[in-house]
Coordinates of C-alpha atoms and ligand atoms in Angstrom, one line a residue:
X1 CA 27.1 -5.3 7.8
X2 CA 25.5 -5.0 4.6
X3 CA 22.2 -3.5 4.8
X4 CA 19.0 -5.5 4.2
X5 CA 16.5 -4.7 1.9
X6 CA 12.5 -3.2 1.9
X7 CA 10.2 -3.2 -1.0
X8 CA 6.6 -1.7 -1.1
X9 CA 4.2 -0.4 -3.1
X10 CA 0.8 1.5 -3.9
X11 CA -1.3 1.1 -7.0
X12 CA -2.2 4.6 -8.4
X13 CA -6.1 3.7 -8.5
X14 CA -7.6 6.9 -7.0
X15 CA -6.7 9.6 -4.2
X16 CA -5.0 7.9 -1.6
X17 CA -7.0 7.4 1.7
X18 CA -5.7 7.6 5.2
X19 CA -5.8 3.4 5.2
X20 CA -3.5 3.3 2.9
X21 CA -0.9 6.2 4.7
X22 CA -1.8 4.4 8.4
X23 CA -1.6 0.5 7.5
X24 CA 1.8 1.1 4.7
X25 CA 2.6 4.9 3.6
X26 CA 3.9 5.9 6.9
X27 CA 6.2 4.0 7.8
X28 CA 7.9 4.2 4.1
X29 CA 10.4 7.1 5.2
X30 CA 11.2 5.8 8.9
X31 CA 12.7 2.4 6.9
X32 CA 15.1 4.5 4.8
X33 CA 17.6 5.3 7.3
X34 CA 18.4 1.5 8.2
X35 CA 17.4 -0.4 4.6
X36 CA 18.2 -0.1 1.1
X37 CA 14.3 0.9 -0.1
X38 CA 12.4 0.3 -3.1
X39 CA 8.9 2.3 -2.6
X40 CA 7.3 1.9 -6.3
X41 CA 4.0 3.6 -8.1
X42 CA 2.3 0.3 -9.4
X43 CA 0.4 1.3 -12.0
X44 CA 0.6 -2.2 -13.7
X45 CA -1.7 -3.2 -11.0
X46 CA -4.0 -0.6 -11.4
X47 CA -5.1 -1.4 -14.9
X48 CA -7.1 -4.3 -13.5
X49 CA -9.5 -2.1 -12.5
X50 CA -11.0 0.3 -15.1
X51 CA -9.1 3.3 -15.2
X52 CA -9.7 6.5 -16.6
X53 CA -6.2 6.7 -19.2
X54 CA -5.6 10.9 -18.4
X55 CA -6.6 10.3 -14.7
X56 CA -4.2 7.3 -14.3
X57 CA -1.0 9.2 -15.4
X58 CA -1.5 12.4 -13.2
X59 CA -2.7 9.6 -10.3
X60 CA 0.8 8.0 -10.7
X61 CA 2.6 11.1 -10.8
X62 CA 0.5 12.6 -7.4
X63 CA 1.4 9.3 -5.8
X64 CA 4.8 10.1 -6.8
X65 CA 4.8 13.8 -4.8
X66 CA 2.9 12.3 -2.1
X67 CA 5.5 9.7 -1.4
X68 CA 8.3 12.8 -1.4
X69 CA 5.5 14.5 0.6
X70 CA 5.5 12.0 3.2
X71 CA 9.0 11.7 3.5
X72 CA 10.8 9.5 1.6
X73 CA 13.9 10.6 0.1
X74 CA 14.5 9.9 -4.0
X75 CA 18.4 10.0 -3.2
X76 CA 17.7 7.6 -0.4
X77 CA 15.3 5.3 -1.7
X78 CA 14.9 4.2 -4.9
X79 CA 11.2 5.4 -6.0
X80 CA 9.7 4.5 -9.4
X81 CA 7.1 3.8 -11.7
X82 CA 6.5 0.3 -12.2
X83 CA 5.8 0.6 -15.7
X84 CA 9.2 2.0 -16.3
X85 CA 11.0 -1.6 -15.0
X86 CA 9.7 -4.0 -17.3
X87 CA 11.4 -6.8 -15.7
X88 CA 8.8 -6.6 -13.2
X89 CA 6.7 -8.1 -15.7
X90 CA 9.5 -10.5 -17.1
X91 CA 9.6 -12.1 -13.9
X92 CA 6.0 -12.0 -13.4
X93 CA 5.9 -14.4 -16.6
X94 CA 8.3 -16.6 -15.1
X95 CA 6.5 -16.8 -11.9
X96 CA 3.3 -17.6 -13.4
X97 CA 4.7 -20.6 -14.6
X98 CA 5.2 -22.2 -10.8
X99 CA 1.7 -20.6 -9.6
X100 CA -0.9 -23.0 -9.2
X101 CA -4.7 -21.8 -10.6
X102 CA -6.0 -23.3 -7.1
X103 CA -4.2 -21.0 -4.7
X104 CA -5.0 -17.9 -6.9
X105 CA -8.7 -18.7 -7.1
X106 CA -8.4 -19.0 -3.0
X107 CA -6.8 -14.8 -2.7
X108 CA -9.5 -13.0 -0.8
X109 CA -8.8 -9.8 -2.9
X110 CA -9.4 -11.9 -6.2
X111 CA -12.6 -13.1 -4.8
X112 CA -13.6 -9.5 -3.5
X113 CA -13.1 -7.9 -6.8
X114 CA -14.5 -10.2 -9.3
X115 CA -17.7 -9.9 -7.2
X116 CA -17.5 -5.6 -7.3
X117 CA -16.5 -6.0 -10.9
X118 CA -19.0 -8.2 -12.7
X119 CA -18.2 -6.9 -16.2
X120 CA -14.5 -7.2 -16.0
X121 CA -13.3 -10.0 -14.5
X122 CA -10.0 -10.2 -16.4
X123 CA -7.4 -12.5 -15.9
X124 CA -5.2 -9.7 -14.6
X125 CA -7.3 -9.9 -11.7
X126 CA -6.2 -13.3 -11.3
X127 CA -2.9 -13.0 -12.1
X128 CA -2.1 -9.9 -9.8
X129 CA -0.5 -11.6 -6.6
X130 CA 1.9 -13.0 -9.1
X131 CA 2.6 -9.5 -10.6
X132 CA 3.2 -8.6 -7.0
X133 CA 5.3 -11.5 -5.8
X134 CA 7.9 -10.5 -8.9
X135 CA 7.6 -7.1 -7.6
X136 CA 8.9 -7.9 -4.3
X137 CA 11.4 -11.0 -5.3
X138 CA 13.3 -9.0 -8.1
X139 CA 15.1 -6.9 -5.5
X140 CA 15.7 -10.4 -3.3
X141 CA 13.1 -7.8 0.1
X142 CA 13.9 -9.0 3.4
X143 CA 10.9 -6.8 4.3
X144 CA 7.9 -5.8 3.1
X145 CA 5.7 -2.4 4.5
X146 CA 2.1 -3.2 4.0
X147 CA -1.5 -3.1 5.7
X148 CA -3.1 -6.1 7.3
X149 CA -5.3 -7.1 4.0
X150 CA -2.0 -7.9 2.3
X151 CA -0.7 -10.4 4.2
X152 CA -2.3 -13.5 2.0
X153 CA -0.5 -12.0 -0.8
X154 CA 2.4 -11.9 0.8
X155 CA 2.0 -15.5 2.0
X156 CA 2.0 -16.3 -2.2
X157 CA 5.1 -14.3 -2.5
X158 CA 6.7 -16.6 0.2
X159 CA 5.6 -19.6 -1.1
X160 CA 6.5 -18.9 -4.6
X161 CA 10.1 -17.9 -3.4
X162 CA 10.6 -21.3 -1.7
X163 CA 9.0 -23.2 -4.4
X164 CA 11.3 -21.5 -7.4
X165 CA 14.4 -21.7 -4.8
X166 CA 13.6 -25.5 -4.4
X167 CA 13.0 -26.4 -7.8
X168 CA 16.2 -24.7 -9.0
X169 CA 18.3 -23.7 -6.6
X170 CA 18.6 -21.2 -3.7
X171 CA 17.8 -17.8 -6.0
X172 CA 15.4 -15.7 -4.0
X173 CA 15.0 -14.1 -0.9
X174 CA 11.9 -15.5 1.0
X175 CA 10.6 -12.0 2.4
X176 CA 8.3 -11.2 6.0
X177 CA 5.6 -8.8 6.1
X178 CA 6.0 -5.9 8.1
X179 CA 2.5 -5.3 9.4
X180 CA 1.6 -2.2 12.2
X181 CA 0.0 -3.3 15.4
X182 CA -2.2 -0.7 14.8
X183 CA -3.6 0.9 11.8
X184 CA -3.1 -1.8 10.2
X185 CA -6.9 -2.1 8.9
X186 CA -8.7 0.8 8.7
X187 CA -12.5 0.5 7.8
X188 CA -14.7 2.4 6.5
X189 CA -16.3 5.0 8.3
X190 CA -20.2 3.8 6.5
X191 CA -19.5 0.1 6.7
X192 CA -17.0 -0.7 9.5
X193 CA -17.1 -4.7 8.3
X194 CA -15.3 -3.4 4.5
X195 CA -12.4 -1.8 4.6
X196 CA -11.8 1.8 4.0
X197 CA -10.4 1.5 0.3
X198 CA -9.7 4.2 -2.5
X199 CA -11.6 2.9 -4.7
X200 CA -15.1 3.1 -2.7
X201 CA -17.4 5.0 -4.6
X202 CA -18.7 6.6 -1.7
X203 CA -16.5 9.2 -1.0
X204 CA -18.1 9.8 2.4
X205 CA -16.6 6.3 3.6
X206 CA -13.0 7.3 3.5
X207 CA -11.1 10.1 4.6
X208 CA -8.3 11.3 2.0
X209 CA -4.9 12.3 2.6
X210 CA -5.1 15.5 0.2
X211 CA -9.3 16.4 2.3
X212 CA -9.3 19.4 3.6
X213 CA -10.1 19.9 7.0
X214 CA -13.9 20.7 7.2
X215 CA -14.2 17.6 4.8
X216 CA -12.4 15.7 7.2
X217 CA -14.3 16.8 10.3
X218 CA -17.5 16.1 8.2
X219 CA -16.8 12.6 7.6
X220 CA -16.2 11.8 11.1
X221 CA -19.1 13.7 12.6
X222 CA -21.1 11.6 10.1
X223 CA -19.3 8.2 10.6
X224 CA -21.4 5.3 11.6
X225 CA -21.2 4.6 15.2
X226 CA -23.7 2.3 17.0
X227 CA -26.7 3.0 19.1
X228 CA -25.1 1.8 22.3
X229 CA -24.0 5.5 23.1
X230 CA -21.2 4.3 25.4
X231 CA -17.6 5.3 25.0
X232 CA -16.2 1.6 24.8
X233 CA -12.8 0.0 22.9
X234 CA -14.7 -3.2 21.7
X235 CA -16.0 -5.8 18.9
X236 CA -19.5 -5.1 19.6
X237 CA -18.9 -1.4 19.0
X238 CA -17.0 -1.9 15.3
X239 CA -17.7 1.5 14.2
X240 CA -16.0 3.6 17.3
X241 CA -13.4 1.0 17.1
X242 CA -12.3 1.6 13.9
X243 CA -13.0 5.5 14.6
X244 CA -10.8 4.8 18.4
X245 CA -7.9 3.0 15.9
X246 CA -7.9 6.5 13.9
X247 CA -7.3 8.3 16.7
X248 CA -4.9 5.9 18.3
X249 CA -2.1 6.1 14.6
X250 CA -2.7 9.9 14.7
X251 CA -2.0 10.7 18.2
X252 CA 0.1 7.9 19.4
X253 CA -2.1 7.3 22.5
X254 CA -3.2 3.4 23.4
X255 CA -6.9 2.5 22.7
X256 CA -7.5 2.4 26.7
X257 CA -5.8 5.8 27.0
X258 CA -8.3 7.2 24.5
X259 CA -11.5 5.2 26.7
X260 CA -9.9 7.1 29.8
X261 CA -10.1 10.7 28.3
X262 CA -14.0 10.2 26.9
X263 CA -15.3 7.5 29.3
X264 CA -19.0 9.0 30.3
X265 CA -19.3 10.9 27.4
X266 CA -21.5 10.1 24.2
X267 CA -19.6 10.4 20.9
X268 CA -19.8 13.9 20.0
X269 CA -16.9 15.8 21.6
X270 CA -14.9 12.6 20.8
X271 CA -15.8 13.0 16.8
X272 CA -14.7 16.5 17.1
X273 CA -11.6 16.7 18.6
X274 CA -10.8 13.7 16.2
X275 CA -11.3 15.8 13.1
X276 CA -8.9 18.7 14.3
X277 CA -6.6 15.7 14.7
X278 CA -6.3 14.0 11.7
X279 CA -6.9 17.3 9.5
X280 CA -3.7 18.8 11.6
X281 CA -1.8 15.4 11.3
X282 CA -2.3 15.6 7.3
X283 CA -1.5 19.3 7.1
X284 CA 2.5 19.1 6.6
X285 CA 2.1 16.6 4.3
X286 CA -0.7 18.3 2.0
X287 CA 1.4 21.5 2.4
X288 CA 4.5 19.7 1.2
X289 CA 2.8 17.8 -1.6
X290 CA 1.2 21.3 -3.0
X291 CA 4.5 22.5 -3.5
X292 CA 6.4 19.0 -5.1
X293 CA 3.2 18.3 -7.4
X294 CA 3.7 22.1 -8.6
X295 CA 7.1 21.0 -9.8
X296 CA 6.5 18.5 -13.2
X297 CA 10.2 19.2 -14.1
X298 CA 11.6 18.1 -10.9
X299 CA 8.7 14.7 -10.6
X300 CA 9.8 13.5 -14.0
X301 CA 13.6 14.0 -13.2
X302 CA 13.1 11.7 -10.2
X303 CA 10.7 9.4 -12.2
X304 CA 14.0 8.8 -14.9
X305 CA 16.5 8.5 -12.3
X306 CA 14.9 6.2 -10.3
X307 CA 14.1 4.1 -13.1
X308 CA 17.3 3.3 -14.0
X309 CA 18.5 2.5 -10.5
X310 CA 15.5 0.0 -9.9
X311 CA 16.3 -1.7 -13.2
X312 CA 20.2 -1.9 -12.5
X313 CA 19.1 -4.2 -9.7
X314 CA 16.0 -5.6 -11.1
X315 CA 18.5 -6.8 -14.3
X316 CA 20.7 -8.8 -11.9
X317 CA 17.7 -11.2 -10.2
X318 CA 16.3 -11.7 -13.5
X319 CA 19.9 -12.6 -15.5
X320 CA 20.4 -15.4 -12.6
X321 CA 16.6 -16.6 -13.3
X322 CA 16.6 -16.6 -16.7
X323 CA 19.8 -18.6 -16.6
X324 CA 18.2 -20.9 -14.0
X325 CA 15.3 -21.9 -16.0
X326 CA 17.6 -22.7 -18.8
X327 CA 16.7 -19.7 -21.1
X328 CA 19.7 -19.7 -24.1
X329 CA 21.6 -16.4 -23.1
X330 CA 24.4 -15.9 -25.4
Ligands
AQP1 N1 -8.0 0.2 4.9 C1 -6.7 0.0 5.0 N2 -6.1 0.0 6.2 C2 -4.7 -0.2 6.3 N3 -3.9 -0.4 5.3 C3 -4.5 -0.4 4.0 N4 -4.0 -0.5 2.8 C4 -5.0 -0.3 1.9 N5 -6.1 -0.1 2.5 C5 -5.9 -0.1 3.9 C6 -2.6 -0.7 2.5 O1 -2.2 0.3 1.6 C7 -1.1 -0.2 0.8 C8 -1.4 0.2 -0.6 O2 -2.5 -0.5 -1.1 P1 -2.8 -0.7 -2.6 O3 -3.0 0.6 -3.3 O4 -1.7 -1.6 -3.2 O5 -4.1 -1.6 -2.8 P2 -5.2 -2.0 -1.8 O6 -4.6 -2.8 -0.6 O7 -6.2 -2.7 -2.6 O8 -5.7 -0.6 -1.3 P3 -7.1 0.1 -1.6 O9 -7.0 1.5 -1.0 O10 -8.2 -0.8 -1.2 O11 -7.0 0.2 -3.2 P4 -8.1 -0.2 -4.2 O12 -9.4 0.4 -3.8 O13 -7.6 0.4 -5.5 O14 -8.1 -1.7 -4.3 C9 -1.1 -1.7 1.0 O15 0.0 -2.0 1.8 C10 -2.3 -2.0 1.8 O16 -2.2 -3.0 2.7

């Protein structure tokens, strides 16, 4: 049976936090064994945002070693720069032209970021769920890898999949999110109501993958808790929750298992033995990442290869769509 087909990706916007390797990152190398994977750096998205120009190119390149850091194989899985495929963008013209200004305007994200970036609400902003939908539709994903705050986006992708297919004819893939029970929203440990986000200016709010350990175990003796002072799984208590979800991903233990072991207690020896945790969960993969970011050589080897294999594929979806839309191709 042929195999079936992942795609995912991360924008390059800032030192990855341990929401995005919990809700997404993860799971990336476990998929390679069964699915032909397309893990991607997508820096096209990050220049919605202000960027920095020198910090965005080492960014994508770090994301680059920490993906091969976490796991994933570049003989297995194709792993690449967007900005090296520019079909992605082809197709992203293409799609625009079947996306309706209503349902962008509704995209929880879009509405999020125009109101954190008052002084550049550019129409990339807008425009970004359609950027992602080509991502995902240009190598025909059965699945897509992604946290919980994704989902709406993929939702667009769906819909734009069916519309184009029915408009046409059958051309695309329609592709499911593949969303983790838990880990799947991680918050922020000063606000547990936003979620924990790279691009927070607080630094105290997330935890990074690349912290070091007294950092980490800083952060989570200073997270916000609540005032109840009882070790509880629950809604009213959003702040442990989220802090009980960490815990949960890192040590593969069930919420109520977790209650069990601190029931009785305030939060402090909680808080510390969670630190030792996720600093010694994130330890192999910092190690491993010192080394591959050390090699440029061997990152921009993999960066050319890869490249080339995403846009052998990406070259076939967009042929057939070009053709179906009518464009002359001689
Ligand atoms: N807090 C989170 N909990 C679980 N999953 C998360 N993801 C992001 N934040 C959390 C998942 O990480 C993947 C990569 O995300 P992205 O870089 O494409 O953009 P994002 O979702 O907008 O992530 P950030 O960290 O909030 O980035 P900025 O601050 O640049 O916007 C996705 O699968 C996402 O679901």
């Amino acid at each position: 049976m042929e195999k079936k087909t992942v795609f995912s990706g991360v924008q390059p916007s800032g030192d990855l936090t341990i929401g995005n390797y919990l809700g997404a990152i993860q799971y990336f190398s476990r998929l390679q064994e069964e699915y032909n994977c397309y893990y991607c750096v997508v820096d096209m998205h990050s220049i919605t945002i202000n960027q920095v120009p020198a910090e965005l190119r080492k960014n994508s390149l770090s994301l680059m070693a920490l993906y091969i850091a976490t796991g994933i194989d570049p003989d297995k899985s194709v792993l690449y720069m967007q900005s090296h495929v520019p079909e992605h963008a082809q197709l992203a013209w293409v799609l625009n032209t079947i996306s309706y200004m209503g349902q962008l305007s509704r995209m929880t994200q879009y509405k999020e970021k125009i109101s954190k970036n008052p002084d550049n609400q550019n129409v990339g902003l807008f425009t970004y769920p359609v950027l992602m939908a080509a991502d995902i539709l240009l190598y025909q994903a059965d699945f897509v890898p992604v946290g919980s705050d994704q989902k709406q986006h993929l939702e667009l992708t769906r819909d734009l999949a069916e519309r184009f297919n029915n408009k046409y004819s059958p051309t695309f893939v329609v592709p499911e999110p593949l969303i983790p029970d838990s880990g799947g929203r991680i918050m922020s440990l000063k606000d547990p109501s936003a979620k924990m986000s790279k691009s927070d200016e607080d630094e105290s709010a997330s935890i990074y993958i690349l912290d070091n350990t007294d950092a980490i175990i800083r952060k989570i003796k200073r997270a916000v808790t609540d005032s109840i002072g009882e070790f509880n799984y629950r809604d009213e208590q959003p702040g442990l929750m989220n802090l009980i979800n960490i815990y949960s991903s890192f040590s593969g233990l069930k919420p109520d298992e977790i209650v069990g072991r601190y029931e009785g207690e305030n939060y402090g020896r909680f808080k510390e033995e969670l630190g030792i945790l996720v600093a010694e969960g994130l330890k192999p993969i910092q190690e491993r990442y010192n080394e591959i970011f050390a090699d440029k050589e061997y990152l921009q080897k993999i960066c050319k290869q890869n490249a080339e294999r995403a846009s052998y594929a990406a070259q076939k979806t967009l042929r057939k769509v070009y053709k179906k839309v009518g464009f002359y191709q001689p």
